[in-house]
PDB file of C-alpha atoms and ligand atoms in Angstrom:
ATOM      1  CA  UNK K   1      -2.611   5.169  10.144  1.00 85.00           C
ATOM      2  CA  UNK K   2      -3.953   6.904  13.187  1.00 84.00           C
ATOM      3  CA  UNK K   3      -1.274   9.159  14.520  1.00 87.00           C
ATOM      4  CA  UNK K   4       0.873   9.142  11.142  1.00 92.00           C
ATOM      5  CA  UNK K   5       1.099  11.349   8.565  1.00 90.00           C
ATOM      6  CA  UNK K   6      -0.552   9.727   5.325  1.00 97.00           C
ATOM      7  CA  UNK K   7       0.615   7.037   3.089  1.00 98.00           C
ATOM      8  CA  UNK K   8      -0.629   6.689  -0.177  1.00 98.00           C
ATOM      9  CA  UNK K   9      -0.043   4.067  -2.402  1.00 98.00           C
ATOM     10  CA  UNK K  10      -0.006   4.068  -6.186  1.00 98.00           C
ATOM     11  CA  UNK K  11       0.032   1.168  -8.466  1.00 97.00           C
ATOM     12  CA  UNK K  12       0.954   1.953 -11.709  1.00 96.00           C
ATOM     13  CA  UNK K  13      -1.018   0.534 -14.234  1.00 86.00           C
ATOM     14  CA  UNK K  14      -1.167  -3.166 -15.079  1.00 83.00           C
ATOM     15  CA  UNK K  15      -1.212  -5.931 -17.448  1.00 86.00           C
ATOM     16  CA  UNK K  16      -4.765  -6.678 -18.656  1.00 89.00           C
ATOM     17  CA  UNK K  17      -5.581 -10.298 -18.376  1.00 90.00           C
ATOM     18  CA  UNK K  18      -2.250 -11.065 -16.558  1.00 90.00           C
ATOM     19  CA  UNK K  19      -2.498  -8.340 -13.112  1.00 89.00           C
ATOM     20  CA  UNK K  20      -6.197  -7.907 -12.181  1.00 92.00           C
ATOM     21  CA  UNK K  21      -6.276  -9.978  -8.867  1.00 94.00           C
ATOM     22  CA  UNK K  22      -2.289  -8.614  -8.135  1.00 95.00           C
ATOM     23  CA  UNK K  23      -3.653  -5.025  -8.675  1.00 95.00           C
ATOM     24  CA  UNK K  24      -6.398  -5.649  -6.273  1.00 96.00           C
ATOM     25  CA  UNK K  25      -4.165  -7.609  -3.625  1.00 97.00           C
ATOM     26  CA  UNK K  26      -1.755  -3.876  -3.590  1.00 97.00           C
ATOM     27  CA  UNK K  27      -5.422  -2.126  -2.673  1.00 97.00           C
ATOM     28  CA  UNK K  28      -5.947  -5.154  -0.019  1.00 97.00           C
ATOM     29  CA  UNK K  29      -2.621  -5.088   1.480  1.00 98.00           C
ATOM     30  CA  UNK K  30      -2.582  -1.557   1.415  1.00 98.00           C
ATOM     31  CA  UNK K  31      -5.313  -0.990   3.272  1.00 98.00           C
ATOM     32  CA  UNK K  32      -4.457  -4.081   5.582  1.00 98.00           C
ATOM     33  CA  UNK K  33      -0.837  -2.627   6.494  1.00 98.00           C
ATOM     34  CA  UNK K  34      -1.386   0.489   7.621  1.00 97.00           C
ATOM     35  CA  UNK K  35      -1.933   3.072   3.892  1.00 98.00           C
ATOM     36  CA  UNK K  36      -4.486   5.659   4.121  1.00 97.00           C
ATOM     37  CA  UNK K  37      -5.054   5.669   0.635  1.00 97.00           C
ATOM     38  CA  UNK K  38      -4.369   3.871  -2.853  1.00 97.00           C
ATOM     39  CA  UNK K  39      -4.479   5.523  -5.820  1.00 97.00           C
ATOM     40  CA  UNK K  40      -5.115   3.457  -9.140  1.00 96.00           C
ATOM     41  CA  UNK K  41      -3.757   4.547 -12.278  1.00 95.00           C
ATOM     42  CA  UNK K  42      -3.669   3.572 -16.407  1.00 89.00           C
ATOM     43  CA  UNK K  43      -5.502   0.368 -17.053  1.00 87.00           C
ATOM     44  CA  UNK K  44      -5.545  -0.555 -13.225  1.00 85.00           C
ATOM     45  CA  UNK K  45      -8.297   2.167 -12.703  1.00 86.00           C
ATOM     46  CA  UNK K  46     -10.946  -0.394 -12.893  1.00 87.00           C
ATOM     47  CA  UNK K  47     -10.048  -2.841 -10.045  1.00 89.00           C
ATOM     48  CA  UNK K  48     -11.410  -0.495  -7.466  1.00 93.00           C
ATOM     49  CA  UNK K  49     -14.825  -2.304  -6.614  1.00 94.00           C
ATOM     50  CA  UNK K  50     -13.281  -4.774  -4.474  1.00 95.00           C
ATOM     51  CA  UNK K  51     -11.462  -2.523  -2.010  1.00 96.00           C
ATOM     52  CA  UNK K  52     -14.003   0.018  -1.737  1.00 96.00           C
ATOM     53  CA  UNK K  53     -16.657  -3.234  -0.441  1.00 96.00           C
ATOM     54  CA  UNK K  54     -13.910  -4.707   2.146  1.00 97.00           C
ATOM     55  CA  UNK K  55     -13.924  -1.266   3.183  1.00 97.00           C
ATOM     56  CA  UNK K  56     -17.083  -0.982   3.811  1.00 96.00           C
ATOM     57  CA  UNK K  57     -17.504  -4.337   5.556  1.00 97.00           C
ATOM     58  CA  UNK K  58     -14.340  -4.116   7.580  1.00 97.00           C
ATOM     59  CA  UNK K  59     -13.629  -0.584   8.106  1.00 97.00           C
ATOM     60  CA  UNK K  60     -11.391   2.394   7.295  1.00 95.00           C
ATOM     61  CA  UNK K  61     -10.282   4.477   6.961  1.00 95.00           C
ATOM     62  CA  UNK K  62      -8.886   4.105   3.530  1.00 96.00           C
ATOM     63  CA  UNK K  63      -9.688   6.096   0.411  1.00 97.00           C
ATOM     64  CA  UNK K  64      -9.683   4.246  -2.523  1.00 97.00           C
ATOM     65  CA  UNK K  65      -9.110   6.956  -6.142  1.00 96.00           C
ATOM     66  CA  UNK K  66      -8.030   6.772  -9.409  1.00 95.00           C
ATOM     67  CA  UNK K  67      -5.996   9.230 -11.753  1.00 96.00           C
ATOM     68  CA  UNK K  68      -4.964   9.466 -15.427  1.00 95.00           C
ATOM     69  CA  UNK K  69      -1.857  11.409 -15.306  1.00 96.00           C
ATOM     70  CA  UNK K  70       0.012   9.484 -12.593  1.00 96.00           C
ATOM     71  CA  UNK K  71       3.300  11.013 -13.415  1.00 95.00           C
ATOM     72  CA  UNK K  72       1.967  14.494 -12.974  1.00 96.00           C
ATOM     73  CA  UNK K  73       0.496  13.139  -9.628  1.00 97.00           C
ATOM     74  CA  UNK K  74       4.043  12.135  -8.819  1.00 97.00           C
ATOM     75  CA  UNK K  75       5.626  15.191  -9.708  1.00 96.00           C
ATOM     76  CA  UNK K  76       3.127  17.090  -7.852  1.00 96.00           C
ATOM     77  CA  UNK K  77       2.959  15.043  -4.355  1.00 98.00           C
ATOM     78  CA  UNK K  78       3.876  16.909  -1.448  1.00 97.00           C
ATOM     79  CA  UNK K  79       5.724  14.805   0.627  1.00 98.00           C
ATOM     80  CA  UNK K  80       8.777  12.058   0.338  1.00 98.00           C
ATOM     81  CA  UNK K  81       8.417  10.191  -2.826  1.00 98.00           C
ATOM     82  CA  UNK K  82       9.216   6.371  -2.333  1.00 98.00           C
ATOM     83  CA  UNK K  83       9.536   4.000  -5.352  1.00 98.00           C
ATOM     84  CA  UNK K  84       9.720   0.001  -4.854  1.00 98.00           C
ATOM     85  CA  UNK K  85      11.888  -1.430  -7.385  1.00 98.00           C
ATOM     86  CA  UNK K  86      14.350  -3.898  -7.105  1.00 98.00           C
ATOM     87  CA  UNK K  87      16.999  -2.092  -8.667  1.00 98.00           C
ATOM     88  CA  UNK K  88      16.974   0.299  -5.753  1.00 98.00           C
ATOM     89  CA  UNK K  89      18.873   1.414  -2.350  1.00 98.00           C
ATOM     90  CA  UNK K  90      18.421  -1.829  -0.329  1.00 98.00           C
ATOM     91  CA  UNK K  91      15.469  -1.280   2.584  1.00 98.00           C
ATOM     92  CA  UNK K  92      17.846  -1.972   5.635  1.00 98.00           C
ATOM     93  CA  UNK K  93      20.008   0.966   4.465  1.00 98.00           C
ATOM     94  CA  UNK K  94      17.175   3.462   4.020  1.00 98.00           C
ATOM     95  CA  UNK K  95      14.447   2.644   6.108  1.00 98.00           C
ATOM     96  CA  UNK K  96      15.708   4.728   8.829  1.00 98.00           C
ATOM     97  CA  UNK K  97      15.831   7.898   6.639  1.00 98.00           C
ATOM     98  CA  UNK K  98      12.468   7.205   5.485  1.00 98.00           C
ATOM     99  CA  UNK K  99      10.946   7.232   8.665  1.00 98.00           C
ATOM    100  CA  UNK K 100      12.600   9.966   9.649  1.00 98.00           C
ATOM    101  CA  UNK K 101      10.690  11.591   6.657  1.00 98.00           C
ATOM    102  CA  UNK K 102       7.621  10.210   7.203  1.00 98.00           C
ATOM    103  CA  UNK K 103       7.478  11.543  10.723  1.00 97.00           C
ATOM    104  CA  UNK K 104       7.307  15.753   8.965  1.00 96.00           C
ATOM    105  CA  UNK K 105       4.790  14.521   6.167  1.00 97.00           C
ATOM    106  CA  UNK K 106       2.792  12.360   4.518  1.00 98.00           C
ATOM    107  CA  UNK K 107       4.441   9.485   2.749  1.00 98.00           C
ATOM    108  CA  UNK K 108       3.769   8.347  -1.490  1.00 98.00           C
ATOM    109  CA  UNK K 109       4.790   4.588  -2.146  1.00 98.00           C
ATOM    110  CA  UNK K 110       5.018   3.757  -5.654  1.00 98.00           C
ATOM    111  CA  UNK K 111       4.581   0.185  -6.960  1.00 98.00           C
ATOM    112  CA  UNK K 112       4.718  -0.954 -10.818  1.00 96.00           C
ATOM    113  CA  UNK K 113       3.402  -3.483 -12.645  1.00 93.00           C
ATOM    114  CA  UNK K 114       4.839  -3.272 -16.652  1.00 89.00           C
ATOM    115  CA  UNK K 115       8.250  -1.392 -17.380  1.00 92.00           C
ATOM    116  CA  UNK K 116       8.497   2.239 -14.643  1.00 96.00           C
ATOM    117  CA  UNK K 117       9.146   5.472 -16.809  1.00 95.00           C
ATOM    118  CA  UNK K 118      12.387   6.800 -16.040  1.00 96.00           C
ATOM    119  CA  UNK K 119      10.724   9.922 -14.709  1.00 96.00           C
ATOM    120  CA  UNK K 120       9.908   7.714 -11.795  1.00 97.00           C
ATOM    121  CA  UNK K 121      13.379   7.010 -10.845  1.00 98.00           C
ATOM    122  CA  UNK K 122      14.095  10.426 -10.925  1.00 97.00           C
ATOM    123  CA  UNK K 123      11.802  11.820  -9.160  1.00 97.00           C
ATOM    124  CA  UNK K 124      11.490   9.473  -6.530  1.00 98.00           C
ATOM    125  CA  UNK K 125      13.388  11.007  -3.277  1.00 98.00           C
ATOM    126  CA  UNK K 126      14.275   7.068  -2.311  1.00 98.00           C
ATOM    127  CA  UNK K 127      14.045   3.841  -4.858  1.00 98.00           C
ATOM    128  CA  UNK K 128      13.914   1.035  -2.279  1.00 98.00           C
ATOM    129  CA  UNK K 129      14.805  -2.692  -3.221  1.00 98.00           C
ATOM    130  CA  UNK K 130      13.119  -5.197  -0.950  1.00 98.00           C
ATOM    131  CA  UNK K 131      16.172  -7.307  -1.573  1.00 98.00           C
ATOM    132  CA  UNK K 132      17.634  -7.053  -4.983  1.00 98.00           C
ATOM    133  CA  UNK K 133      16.015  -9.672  -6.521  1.00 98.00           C
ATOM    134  CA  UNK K 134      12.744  -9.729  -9.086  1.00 97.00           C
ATOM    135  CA  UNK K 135       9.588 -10.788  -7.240  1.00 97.00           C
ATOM    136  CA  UNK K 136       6.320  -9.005  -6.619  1.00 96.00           C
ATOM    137  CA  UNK K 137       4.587  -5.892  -5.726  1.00 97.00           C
ATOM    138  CA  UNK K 138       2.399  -6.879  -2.605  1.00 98.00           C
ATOM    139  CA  UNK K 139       5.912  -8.916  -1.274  1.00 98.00           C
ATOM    140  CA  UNK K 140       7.496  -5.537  -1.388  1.00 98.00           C
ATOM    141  CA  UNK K 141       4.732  -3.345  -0.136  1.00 98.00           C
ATOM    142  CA  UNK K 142       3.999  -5.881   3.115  1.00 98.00           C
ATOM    143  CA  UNK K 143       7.837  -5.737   3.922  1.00 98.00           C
ATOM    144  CA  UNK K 144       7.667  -2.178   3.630  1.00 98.00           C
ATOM    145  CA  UNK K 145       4.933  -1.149   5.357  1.00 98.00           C
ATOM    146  CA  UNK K 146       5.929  -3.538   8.461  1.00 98.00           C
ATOM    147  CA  UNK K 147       9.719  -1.704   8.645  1.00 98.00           C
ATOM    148  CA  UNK K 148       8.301   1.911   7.979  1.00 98.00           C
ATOM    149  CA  UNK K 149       5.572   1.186  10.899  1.00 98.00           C
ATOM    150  CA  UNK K 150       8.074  -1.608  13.135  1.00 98.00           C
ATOM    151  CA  UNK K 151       5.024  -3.658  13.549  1.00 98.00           C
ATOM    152  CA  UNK K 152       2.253  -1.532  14.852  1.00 97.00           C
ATOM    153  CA  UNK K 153       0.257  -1.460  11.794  1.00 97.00           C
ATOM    154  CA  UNK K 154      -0.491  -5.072  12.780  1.00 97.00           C
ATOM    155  CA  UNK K 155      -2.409  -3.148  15.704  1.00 96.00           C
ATOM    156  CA  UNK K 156      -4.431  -0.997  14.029  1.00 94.00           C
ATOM    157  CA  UNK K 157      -7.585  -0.292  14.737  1.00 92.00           C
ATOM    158  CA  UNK K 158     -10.290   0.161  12.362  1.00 95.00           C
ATOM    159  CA  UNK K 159     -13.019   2.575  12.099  1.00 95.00           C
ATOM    160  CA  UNK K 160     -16.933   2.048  11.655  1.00 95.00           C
ATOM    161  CA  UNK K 161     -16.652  -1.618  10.417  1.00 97.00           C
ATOM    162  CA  UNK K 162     -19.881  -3.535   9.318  1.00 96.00           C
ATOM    163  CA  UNK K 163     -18.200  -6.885  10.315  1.00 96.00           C
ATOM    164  CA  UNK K 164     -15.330  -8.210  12.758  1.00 96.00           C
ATOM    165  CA  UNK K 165     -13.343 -11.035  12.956  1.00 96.00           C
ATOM    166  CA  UNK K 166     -12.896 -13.080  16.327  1.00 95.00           C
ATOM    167  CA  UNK K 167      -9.330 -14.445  16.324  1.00 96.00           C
ATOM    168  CA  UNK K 168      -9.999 -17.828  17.314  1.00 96.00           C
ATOM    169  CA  UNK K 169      -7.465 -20.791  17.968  1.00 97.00           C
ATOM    170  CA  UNK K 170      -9.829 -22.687  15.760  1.00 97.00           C
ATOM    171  CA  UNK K 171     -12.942 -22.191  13.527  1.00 97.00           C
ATOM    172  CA  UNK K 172     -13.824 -18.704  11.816  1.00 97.00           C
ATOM    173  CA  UNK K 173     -16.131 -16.845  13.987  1.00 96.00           C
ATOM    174  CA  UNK K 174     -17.309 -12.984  11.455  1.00 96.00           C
ATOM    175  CA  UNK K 175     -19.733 -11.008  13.787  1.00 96.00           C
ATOM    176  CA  UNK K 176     -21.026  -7.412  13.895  1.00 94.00           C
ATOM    177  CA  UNK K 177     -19.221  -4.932  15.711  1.00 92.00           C
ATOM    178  CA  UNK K 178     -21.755  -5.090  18.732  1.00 89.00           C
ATOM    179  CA  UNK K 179     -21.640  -8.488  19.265  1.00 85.00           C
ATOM    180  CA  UNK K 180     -18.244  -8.481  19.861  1.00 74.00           C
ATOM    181  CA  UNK K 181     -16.989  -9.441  23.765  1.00 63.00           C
ATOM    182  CA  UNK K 182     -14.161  -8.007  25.297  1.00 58.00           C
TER     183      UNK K 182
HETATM  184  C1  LIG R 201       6.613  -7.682 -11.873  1.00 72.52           C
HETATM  185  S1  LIG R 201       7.567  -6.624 -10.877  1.00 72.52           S
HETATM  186  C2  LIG R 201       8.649  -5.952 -12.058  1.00 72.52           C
HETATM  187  C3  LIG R 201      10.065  -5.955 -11.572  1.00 72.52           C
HETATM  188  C4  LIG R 201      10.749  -4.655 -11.968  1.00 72.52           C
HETATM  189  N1  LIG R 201      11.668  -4.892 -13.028  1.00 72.52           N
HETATM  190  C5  LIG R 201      11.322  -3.805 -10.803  1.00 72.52           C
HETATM  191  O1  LIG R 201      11.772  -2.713 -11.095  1.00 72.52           O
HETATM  192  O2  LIG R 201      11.243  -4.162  -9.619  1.00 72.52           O
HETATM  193  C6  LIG R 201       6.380  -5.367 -10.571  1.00 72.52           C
HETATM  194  C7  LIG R 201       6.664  -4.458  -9.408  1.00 72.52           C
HETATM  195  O3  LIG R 201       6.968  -5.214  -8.242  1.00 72.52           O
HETATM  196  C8  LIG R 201       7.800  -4.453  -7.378  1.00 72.52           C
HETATM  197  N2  LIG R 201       8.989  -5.255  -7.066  1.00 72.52           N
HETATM  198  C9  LIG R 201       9.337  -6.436  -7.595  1.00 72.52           C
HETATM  199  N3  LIG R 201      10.475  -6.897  -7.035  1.00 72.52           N
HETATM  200  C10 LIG R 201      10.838  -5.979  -6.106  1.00 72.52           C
HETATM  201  C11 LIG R 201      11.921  -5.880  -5.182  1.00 72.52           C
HETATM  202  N4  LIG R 201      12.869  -6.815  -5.095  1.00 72.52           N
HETATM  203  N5  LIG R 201      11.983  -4.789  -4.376  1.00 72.52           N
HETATM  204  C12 LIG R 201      11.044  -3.833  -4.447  1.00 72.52           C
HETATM  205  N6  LIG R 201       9.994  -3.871  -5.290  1.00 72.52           N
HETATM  206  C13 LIG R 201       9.889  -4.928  -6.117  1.00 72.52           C
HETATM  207  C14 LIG R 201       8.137  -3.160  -8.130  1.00 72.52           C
HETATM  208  O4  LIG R 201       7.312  -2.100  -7.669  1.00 72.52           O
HETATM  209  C15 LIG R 201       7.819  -3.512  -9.572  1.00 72.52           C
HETATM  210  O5  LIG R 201       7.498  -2.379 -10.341  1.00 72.52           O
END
């Protein structure tokens, strides 16, 4: 988000037939919440289409890629490693330290699907437990991204969109950008 360092999200994998629209509701909320970035890897590397066009209608910046080594990617970020699990640290313990960490550099968010490798756990400088209870991915990533931002992700402003939404009371009211009153 403008002024932050990076945050890149990566969803690991998925369940084919079972995760499709989950794996595209991480890219969504991503993108919605404040992430710069989401990174799709094993059999999720085909649910990119959708995020890339909401993009494109309602503005960036987010960078939507794919990998096939994800571990390696992992292993190789530079910058604080954060994996959403709910066996982990609980998020009002930690969430202070990981801001702190996120102000010197950019920020990798990890969120599984099947079974996480061990290596994950390991590597990870913070497994975070949106409470300790099983429930989903984009539950954990929204929480997160609201504490690691304290809300002003829900201001952010996007760049070159095709189409805007007028918050209205009632009704929907989608124009373009130029149409748009102040
Ligand atoms: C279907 S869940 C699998 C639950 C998994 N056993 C775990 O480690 O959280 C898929 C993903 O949702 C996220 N998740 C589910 N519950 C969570 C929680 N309480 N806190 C943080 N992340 C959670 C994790 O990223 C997990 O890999």
């Amino acid at each position: 988000m403008k002024g932050d360092h990076d945050v890149t999200v990566l969803r690991l994998g998925h369940r084919p037939g079972r995760d499709e629209r989950m794996t595209t509701h991480v890219g969504l909320t991503a993108r919605a919440l404040g992430a710069d970035r989401i990174v799709m890897a094993g059999s999720a590397r085909d649910r990119t289409d959708t995020i890339v066009d909401i993009t494109e209608r309602f503005g960036g910046p987010m960078a939507v890629e794919t990998t096939a080594e994800p571990k390696g990617f992992i292993r190789n970020f530079e910058g604080t490693v954060v994996h959403l699990t709910m066996y982990g640290e609980p998020i009002q313990d930690v969430e202070g330290e990981i801001r702190d960490a996120h102000a010197d550099g950019p920020l990798l968010l990890v969120v599984g699907a099947e079974k996480v490798p061990f290596e994950v756990y390991e590597r990870a400088d913070f497994n975070v437990g949106v409470t300790n209870q099983p429930h989903s991915e984009v539950a954990s990533l929204a929480v997160f991204l609201d504490r690691l931002f304290e809300g002003r992700e829900l201001d952010r402003e996007w760049e070159d969109p095709d189409r805007v939404v007028v918050p209205m009371e009632t009704g929907k009211r989608v124009v373009d950008p130029d149409e748009r009153t102040e």
